[in-house]
Amino acid sequence: MLWSPDGRRLAFIAQTLKGGIGLFIHQIAGSDPPKQLLEGGPMYMSWSSDSRLLVAHSRRGHYFVDFE
């Protein structure tokens, strides 16, 4: 698990229903369930210091998730 620097989101890696691993995002203030963004390992992630971007590595690709 990795909290965003502003504490509004939680990014975490968990097993999916298909038996693989996925990257999920949970909005702390909302009541919606976590949303899956990526699937496939190995997986790594890091937040930008302003909590706007989440950088992730999944399988052989690199991804930027912009929350604005």
mmCIF file of C-alpha atoms in Angstrom:
data_model
loop_
_atom_site.group_PDB
_atom_site.id
_atom_site.type_symbol
_atom_site.label_atom_id
_atom_site.label_comp_id
_atom_site.label_asym_id
_atom_site.label_seq_id
_atom_site.Cartn_x
_atom_site.Cartn_y
_atom_site.Cartn_z
ATOM 1 C CA MET A 1 0.000 0.000 0.000
ATOM 2 C CA LEU A 2 1.094 3.530 -0.700
ATOM 3 C CA TRP A 3 -0.742 6.633 0.514
ATOM 4 C CA SER A 4 -0.752 9.685 -1.722
ATOM 5 C CA PRO A 5 1.202 12.551 -0.104
ATOM 6 C CA ASP A 6 -2.027 14.546 0.439
ATOM 7 C CA GLY A 7 -3.727 11.538 2.106
ATOM 8 C CA ARG A 8 -6.715 11.563 -0.269
ATOM 9 C CA ARG A 9 -5.951 8.316 -2.132
ATOM 10 C CA LEU A 10 -4.552 4.907 -1.358
ATOM 11 C CA ALA A 11 -2.809 2.917 -4.091
ATOM 12 C CA PHE A 12 -2.340 -0.774 -3.434
ATOM 13 C CA ILE A 13 -1.396 -3.990 -5.196
ATOM 14 C CA ALA A 14 -3.642 -6.998 -4.600
ATOM 15 C CA GLN A 15 -4.593 -10.310 -6.140
ATOM 16 C CA THR A 16 -7.328 -10.063 -8.781
ATOM 17 C CA LEU A 17 -10.266 -12.413 -9.323
ATOM 18 C CA LYS A 18 -8.372 -13.841 -12.318
ATOM 19 C CA GLY A 19 -5.512 -14.904 -10.026
ATOM 20 C CA GLY A 20 -3.002 -12.268 -11.137
ATOM 21 C CA ILE A 21 -2.043 -9.045 -9.421
ATOM 22 C CA GLY A 22 -3.516 -5.630 -10.023
ATOM 23 C CA LEU A 23 -2.988 -2.005 -9.078
ATOM 24 C CA PHE A 24 -6.000 -0.492 -7.326
ATOM 25 C CA ILE A 25 -6.863 3.063 -6.253
ATOM 26 C CA HIS A 26 -9.198 3.920 -3.400
ATOM 27 C CA GLN A 27 -10.568 7.448 -2.896
ATOM 28 C CA ILE A 28 -10.635 7.838 0.883
ATOM 29 C CA ALA A 29 -13.462 10.409 1.040
ATOM 30 C CA GLY A 30 -15.799 8.496 -1.266
ATOM 31 C CA SER A 31 -17.981 5.473 -0.734
ATOM 32 C CA ASP A 32 -17.118 3.805 -4.053
ATOM 33 C CA PRO A 33 -15.134 0.561 -3.966
ATOM 34 C CA PRO A 34 -11.467 0.623 -5.071
ATOM 35 C CA LYS A 35 -10.927 0.800 -8.847
ATOM 36 C CA GLN A 36 -8.470 -1.422 -10.659
ATOM 37 C CA LEU A 37 -6.100 0.503 -12.933
ATOM 38 C CA LEU A 38 -3.590 -2.095 -14.140
ATOM 39 C CA GLU A 39 -3.030 -5.826 -14.113
ATOM 40 C CA GLY A 40 0.113 -7.924 -14.381
ATOM 41 C CA GLY A 41 3.349 -8.227 -12.503
ATOM 42 C CA PRO A 42 5.903 -7.360 -11.626
ATOM 43 C CA MET A 43 4.331 -4.147 -10.421
ATOM 44 C CA TYR A 44 5.811 -1.053 -8.774
ATOM 45 C CA MET A 45 4.407 2.427 -8.101
ATOM 46 C CA SER A 46 5.305 5.872 -6.809
ATOM 47 C CA TRP A 47 3.366 9.103 -6.215
ATOM 48 C CA SER A 48 4.481 12.560 -7.316
ATOM 49 C CA SER A 49 5.064 14.939 -4.413
ATOM 50 C CA ASP A 50 1.879 16.911 -5.229
ATOM 51 C CA SER A 51 -0.314 13.728 -5.400
ATOM 52 C CA ARG A 52 -1.348 14.552 -8.970
ATOM 53 C CA LEU A 53 0.496 11.691 -10.696
ATOM 54 C CA LEU A 54 0.956 8.039 -9.929
ATOM 55 C CA VAL A 55 3.795 6.423 -11.844
ATOM 56 C CA ALA A 56 3.479 2.664 -12.235
ATOM 57 C CA HIS A 57 5.391 -0.183 -13.814
ATOM 58 C CA SER A 58 3.387 -3.229 -14.880
ATOM 59 C CA ARG A 59 4.831 -6.102 -16.870
ATOM 60 C CA ARG A 60 7.020 -4.382 -19.448
ATOM 61 C CA GLY A 61 5.313 -0.986 -19.514
ATOM 62 C CA HIS A 62 5.455 2.266 -17.574
ATOM 63 C CA TYR A 63 2.326 4.323 -16.956
ATOM 64 C CA PHE A 64 1.433 7.786 -15.673
ATOM 65 C CA VAL A 65 -1.984 8.207 -14.066
ATOM 66 C CA ASP A 66 -3.047 11.863 -13.861
ATOM 67 C CA PHE A 67 -5.728 12.485 -11.225
ATOM 68 C CA GLU A 68 -6.544 15.984 -12.489
#
